[in-house]
Amino acid sequence: MTEPDSAAHDELLRLRGSIDNLDAALVHLLAERFKCTEQVGRLKARAGFPPADPNREAVQIERLRRLSDDAGLDPEFAEKILNVIIAEVIRNHRQFIED
């Protein structure tokens, strides 16, 4: 087995550091997003709105697909991620109604 290229190793570490920073940013952005959706869920519960809004979800999915396409991200992948987020938001909203 050959010795790893020192410059390639340094570049690998630099790229991994960038990935770690981006992962941290994603976590913080998701936390902020869920703080907002928590407020929405509490408002919906107080006002008697249903926990899910299929029309809003469809608009958001289409919007995200366009944004993803513009950014060079696979829209199918982005939609999968948003669907996971939406499912968690709805689960939280249902919990506010039950409480």
mmCIF file with all atom_site columns, C-alpha atoms in Angstrom:
data_model
loop_
_atom_site.group_PDB
_atom_site.id
_atom_site.type_symbol
_atom_site.label_atom_id
_atom_site.label_alt_id
_atom_site.label_comp_id
_atom_site.label_asym_id
_atom_site.label_entity_id
_atom_site.label_seq_id
_atom_site.pdbx_PDB_ins_code
_atom_site.Cartn_x
_atom_site.Cartn_y
_atom_site.Cartn_z
_atom_site.occupancy
_atom_site.B_iso_or_equiv
_atom_site.pdbx_formal_charge
_atom_site.auth_seq_id
_atom_site.auth_comp_id
_atom_site.auth_asym_id
_atom_site.auth_atom_id
_atom_site.pdbx_PDB_model_num
ATOM 1  C CA . MET A 1 1  ? 0.000   0.000  0.000  1.00 0.00 ? 1  MET A CA 1
ATOM 2  C CA . THR A 1 2  ? 1.330   3.435  -0.887 1.00 0.00 ? 2  THR A CA 1
ATOM 3  C CA . GLU A 1 3  ? 1.732   6.355  1.467  1.00 0.00 ? 3  GLU A CA 1
ATOM 4  C CA . PRO A 1 4  ? -1.200  8.852  1.220  1.00 0.00 ? 4  PRO A CA 1
ATOM 5  C CA . ASP A 1 5  ? -0.388  12.093 -0.559 1.00 0.00 ? 5  ASP A CA 1
ATOM 6  C CA . SER A 1 6  ? 0.245   14.768 2.085  1.00 0.00 ? 6  SER A CA 1
ATOM 7  C CA . ALA A 1 7  ? -1.409  17.551 0.063  1.00 0.00 ? 7  ALA A CA 1
ATOM 8  C CA . ALA A 1 8  ? -4.441  15.355 -0.615 1.00 0.00 ? 8  ALA A CA 1
ATOM 9  C CA . HIS A 1 9  ? -4.663  14.486 3.079  1.00 0.00 ? 9  HIS A CA 1
ATOM 10 C CA . ASP A 1 10 ? -4.559  18.168 4.043  1.00 0.00 ? 10 ASP A CA 1
ATOM 11 C CA . GLU A 1 11 ? -7.254  18.955 1.474  1.00 0.00 ? 11 GLU A CA 1
ATOM 12 C CA . LEU A 1 12 ? -9.370  16.082 2.797  1.00 0.00 ? 12 LEU A CA 1
ATOM 13 C CA . LEU A 1 13 ? -9.120  17.482 6.327  1.00 0.00 ? 13 LEU A CA 1
ATOM 14 C CA . ARG A 1 14 ? -10.026 20.981 5.079  1.00 0.00 ? 14 ARG A CA 1
ATOM 15 C CA . LEU A 1 15 ? -13.067 19.681 3.201  1.00 0.00 ? 15 LEU A CA 1
ATOM 16 C CA . ARG A 1 16 ? -14.202 17.601 6.159  1.00 0.00 ? 16 ARG A CA 1
ATOM 17 C CA . GLY A 1 17 ? -13.910 20.682 8.365  1.00 0.00 ? 17 GLY A CA 1
ATOM 18 C CA . SER A 1 18 ? -16.166 22.554 5.949  1.00 0.00 ? 18 SER A CA 1
ATOM 19 C CA . ILE A 1 19 ? -18.655 19.687 6.006  1.00 0.00 ? 19 ILE A CA 1
ATOM 20 C CA . ASP A 1 20 ? -18.648 19.684 9.818  1.00 0.00 ? 20 ASP A CA 1
ATOM 21 C CA . ASN A 1 21 ? -19.336 23.429 9.841  1.00 0.00 ? 21 ASN A CA 1
ATOM 22 C CA . LEU A 1 22 ? -22.160 23.056 7.330  1.00 0.00 ? 22 LEU A CA 1
ATOM 23 C CA . ASP A 1 23 ? -23.684 20.218 9.362  1.00 0.00 ? 23 ASP A CA 1
ATOM 24 C CA . ALA A 1 24 ? -23.635 22.442 12.453 1.00 0.00 ? 24 ALA A CA 1
ATOM 25 C CA . ALA A 1 25 ? -25.287 25.250 10.476 1.00 0.00 ? 25 ALA A CA 1
ATOM 26 C CA . LEU A 1 26 ? -27.988 22.850 9.242  1.00 0.00 ? 26 LEU A CA 1
ATOM 27 C CA . VAL A 1 27 ? -28.747 21.746 12.802 1.00 0.00 ? 27 VAL A CA 1
ATOM 28 C CA . HIS A 1 28 ? -29.019 25.343 13.987 1.00 0.00 ? 28 HIS A CA 1
ATOM 29 C CA . LEU A 1 29 ? -31.245 26.279 11.028 1.00 0.00 ? 29 LEU A CA 1
ATOM 30 C CA . LEU A 1 30 ? -33.511 23.313 11.695 1.00 0.00 ? 30 LEU A CA 1
ATOM 31 C CA . ALA A 1 31 ? -33.737 24.291 15.363 1.00 0.00 ? 31 ALA A CA 1
ATOM 32 C CA . GLU A 1 32 ? -34.781 27.828 14.368 1.00 0.00 ? 32 GLU A CA 1
ATOM 33 C CA . ARG A 1 33 ? -37.290 26.460 11.877 1.00 0.00 ? 33 ARG A CA 1
ATOM 34 C CA . PHE A 1 34 ? -38.839 24.223 14.520 1.00 0.00 ? 34 PHE A CA 1
ATOM 35 C CA . LYS A 1 35 ? -39.081 27.145 16.950 1.00 0.00 ? 35 LYS A CA 1
ATOM 36 C CA . CYS A 1 36 ? -41.211 28.917 14.334 1.00 0.00 ? 36 CYS A CA 1
ATOM 37 C CA . THR A 1 37 ? -43.323 25.859 13.561 1.00 0.00 ? 37 THR A CA 1
ATOM 38 C CA . GLU A 1 38 ? -43.867 25.352 17.294 1.00 0.00 ? 38 GLU A CA 1
ATOM 39 C CA . GLN A 1 39 ? -45.407 28.822 17.460 1.00 0.00 ? 39 GLN A CA 1
ATOM 40 C CA . VAL A 1 40 ? -47.563 27.958 14.448 1.00 0.00 ? 40 VAL A CA 1
ATOM 41 C CA . GLY A 1 41 ? -48.658 24.717 16.112 1.00 0.00 ? 41 GLY A CA 1
ATOM 42 C CA . ARG A 1 42 ? -49.625 26.435 19.340 1.00 0.00 ? 42 ARG A CA 1
ATOM 43 C CA . LEU A 1 43 ? -51.573 29.083 17.400 1.00 0.00 ? 43 LEU A CA 1
ATOM 44 C CA . LYS A 1 44 ? -53.353 26.406 15.358 1.00 0.00 ? 44 LYS A CA 1
ATOM 45 C CA . ALA A 1 45 ? -54.260 24.517 18.526 1.00 0.00 ? 45 ALA A CA 1
ATOM 46 C CA . ARG A 1 46 ? -55.681 27.646 20.187 1.00 0.00 ? 46 ARG A CA 1
ATOM 47 C CA . ALA A 1 47 ? -57.600 28.712 17.070 1.00 0.00 ? 47 ALA A CA 1
ATOM 48 C CA . GLY A 1 48 ? -58.964 25.267 16.241 1.00 0.00 ? 48 GLY A CA 1
ATOM 49 C CA . PHE A 1 49 ? -57.092 24.843 12.943 1.00 0.00 ? 49 PHE A CA 1
ATOM 50 C CA . PRO A 1 50 ? -56.145 21.344 11.801 1.00 0.00 ? 50 PRO A CA 1
ATOM 51 C CA . PRO A 1 51 ? -52.524 20.287 12.361 1.00 0.00 ? 51 PRO A CA 1
ATOM 52 C CA . ALA A 1 52 ? -51.893 19.704 8.653  1.00 0.00 ? 52 ALA A CA 1
ATOM 53 C CA . ASP A 1 53 ? -52.445 22.060 5.736  1.00 0.00 ? 53 ASP A CA 1
ATOM 54 C CA . PRO A 1 54 ? -52.099 20.005 2.537  1.00 0.00 ? 54 PRO A CA 1
ATOM 55 C CA . ASN A 1 55 ? -52.427 23.056 0.275  1.00 0.00 ? 55 ASN A CA 1
ATOM 56 C CA . ARG A 1 56 ? -49.613 24.896 2.079  1.00 0.00 ? 56 ARG A CA 1
ATOM 57 C CA . GLU A 1 57 ? -47.486 21.742 2.051  1.00 0.00 ? 57 GLU A CA 1
ATOM 58 C CA . ALA A 1 58 ? -47.939 21.313 -1.713 1.00 0.00 ? 58 ALA A CA 1
ATOM 59 C CA . VAL A 1 59 ? -46.970 24.942 -2.347 1.00 0.00 ? 59 VAL A CA 1
ATOM 60 C CA . GLN A 1 60 ? -43.911 24.592 -0.107 1.00 0.00 ? 60 GLN A CA 1
ATOM 61 C CA . ILE A 1 61 ? -42.813 21.364 -1.792 1.00 0.00 ? 61 ILE A CA 1
ATOM 62 C CA . GLU A 1 62 ? -43.092 22.945 -5.240 1.00 0.00 ? 62 GLU A CA 1
ATOM 63 C CA . ARG A 1 63 ? -41.226 26.036 -4.031 1.00 0.00 ? 63 ARG A CA 1
ATOM 64 C CA . LEU A 1 64 ? -38.463 23.904 -2.531 1.00 0.00 ? 64 LEU A CA 1
ATOM 65 C CA . ARG A 1 65 ? -38.176 21.872 -5.729 1.00 0.00 ? 65 ARG A CA 1
ATOM 66 C CA . ARG A 1 66 ? -37.656 25.095 -7.732 1.00 0.00 ? 66 ARG A CA 1
ATOM 67 C CA . LEU A 1 67 ? -35.116 26.415 -5.238 1.00 0.00 ? 67 LEU A CA 1
ATOM 68 C CA . SER A 1 68 ? -33.293 23.086 -5.282 1.00 0.00 ? 68 SER A CA 1
ATOM 69 C CA . ASP A 1 69 ? -33.193 22.985 -9.044 1.00 0.00 ? 69 ASP A CA 1
ATOM 70 C CA . ASP A 1 70 ? -31.854 26.568 -9.163 1.00 0.00 ? 70 ASP A CA 1
ATOM 71 C CA . ALA A 1 71 ? -29.184 25.671 -6.588 1.00 0.00 ? 71 ALA A CA 1
ATOM 72 C CA . GLY A 1 72 ? -28.074 22.516 -8.391 1.00 0.00 ? 72 GLY A CA 1
ATOM 73 C CA . LEU A 1 73 ? -29.501 20.176 -5.752 1.00 0.00 ? 73 LEU A CA 1
ATOM 74 C CA . ASP A 1 74 ? -31.551 17.163 -6.779 1.00 0.00 ? 74 ASP A CA 1
ATOM 75 C CA . PRO A 1 75 ? -35.204 18.249 -6.277 1.00 0.00 ? 75 PRO A CA 1
ATOM 76 C CA . GLU A 1 76 ? -36.223 14.653 -5.469 1.00 0.00 ? 76 GLU A CA 1
ATOM 77 C CA . PHE A 1 77 ? -33.717 14.556 -2.629 1.00 0.00 ? 77 PHE A CA 1
ATOM 78 C CA . ALA A 1 78 ? -34.799 17.969 -1.341 1.00 0.00 ? 78 ALA A CA 1
ATOM 79 C CA . GLU A 1 79 ? -38.447 16.892 -1.412 1.00 0.00 ? 79 GLU A CA 1
ATOM 80 C CA . LYS A 1 80 ? -37.641 13.783 0.635  1.00 0.00 ? 80 LYS A CA 1
ATOM 81 C CA . ILE A 1 81 ? -35.952 15.932 3.270  1.00 0.00 ? 81 ILE A CA 1
ATOM 82 C CA . LEU A 1 82 ? -38.844 18.403 3.357  1.00 0.00 ? 82 LEU A CA 1
ATOM 83 C CA . ASN A 1 83 ? -41.353 15.557 3.683  1.00 0.00 ? 83 ASN A CA 1
ATOM 84 C CA . VAL A 1 84 ? -39.489 14.300 6.764  1.00 0.00 ? 84 VAL A CA 1
ATOM 85 C CA . ILE A 1 85 ? -39.558 17.808 8.234  1.00 0.00 ? 85 ILE A CA 1
ATOM 86 C CA . ILE A 1 86 ? -43.262 18.286 7.416  1.00 0.00 ? 86 ILE A CA 1
ATOM 87 C CA . ALA A 1 87 ? -44.140 14.931 9.009  1.00 0.00 ? 87 ALA A CA 1
ATOM 88 C CA . GLU A 1 88 ? -42.354 15.953 12.214 1.00 0.00 ? 88 GLU A CA 1
ATOM 89 C CA . VAL A 1 89 ? -44.046 19.363 12.231 1.00 0.00 ? 89 VAL A CA 1
ATOM 90 C CA . ILE A 1 90 ? -47.488 17.766 11.847 1.00 0.00 ? 90 ILE A CA 1
ATOM 91 C CA . ARG A 1 91 ? -46.680 15.288 14.620 1.00 0.00 ? 91 ARG A CA 1
ATOM 92 C CA . ASN A 1 92 ? -45.749 18.218 16.875 1.00 0.00 ? 92 ASN A CA 1
ATOM 93 C CA . HIS A 1 93 ? -48.885 20.149 15.918 1.00 0.00 ? 93 HIS A CA 1
ATOM 94 C CA . ARG A 1 94 ? -51.051 17.140 16.770 1.00 0.00 ? 94 ARG A CA 1
ATOM 95 C CA . GLN A 1 95 ? -49.351 16.961 20.150 1.00 0.00 ? 95 GLN A CA 1
ATOM 96 C CA . PHE A 1 96 ? -50.226 20.619 20.851 1.00 0.00 ? 96 PHE A CA 1
ATOM 97 C CA . ILE A 1 97 ? -53.874 19.870 20.076 1.00 0.00 ? 97 ILE A CA 1
ATOM 98 C CA . GLU A 1 98 ? -53.858 16.848 22.399 1.00 0.00 ? 98 GLU A CA 1
ATOM 99 C CA . ASP A 1 99 ? -52.233 18.838 25.200 1.00 0.00 ? 99 ASP A CA 1
#
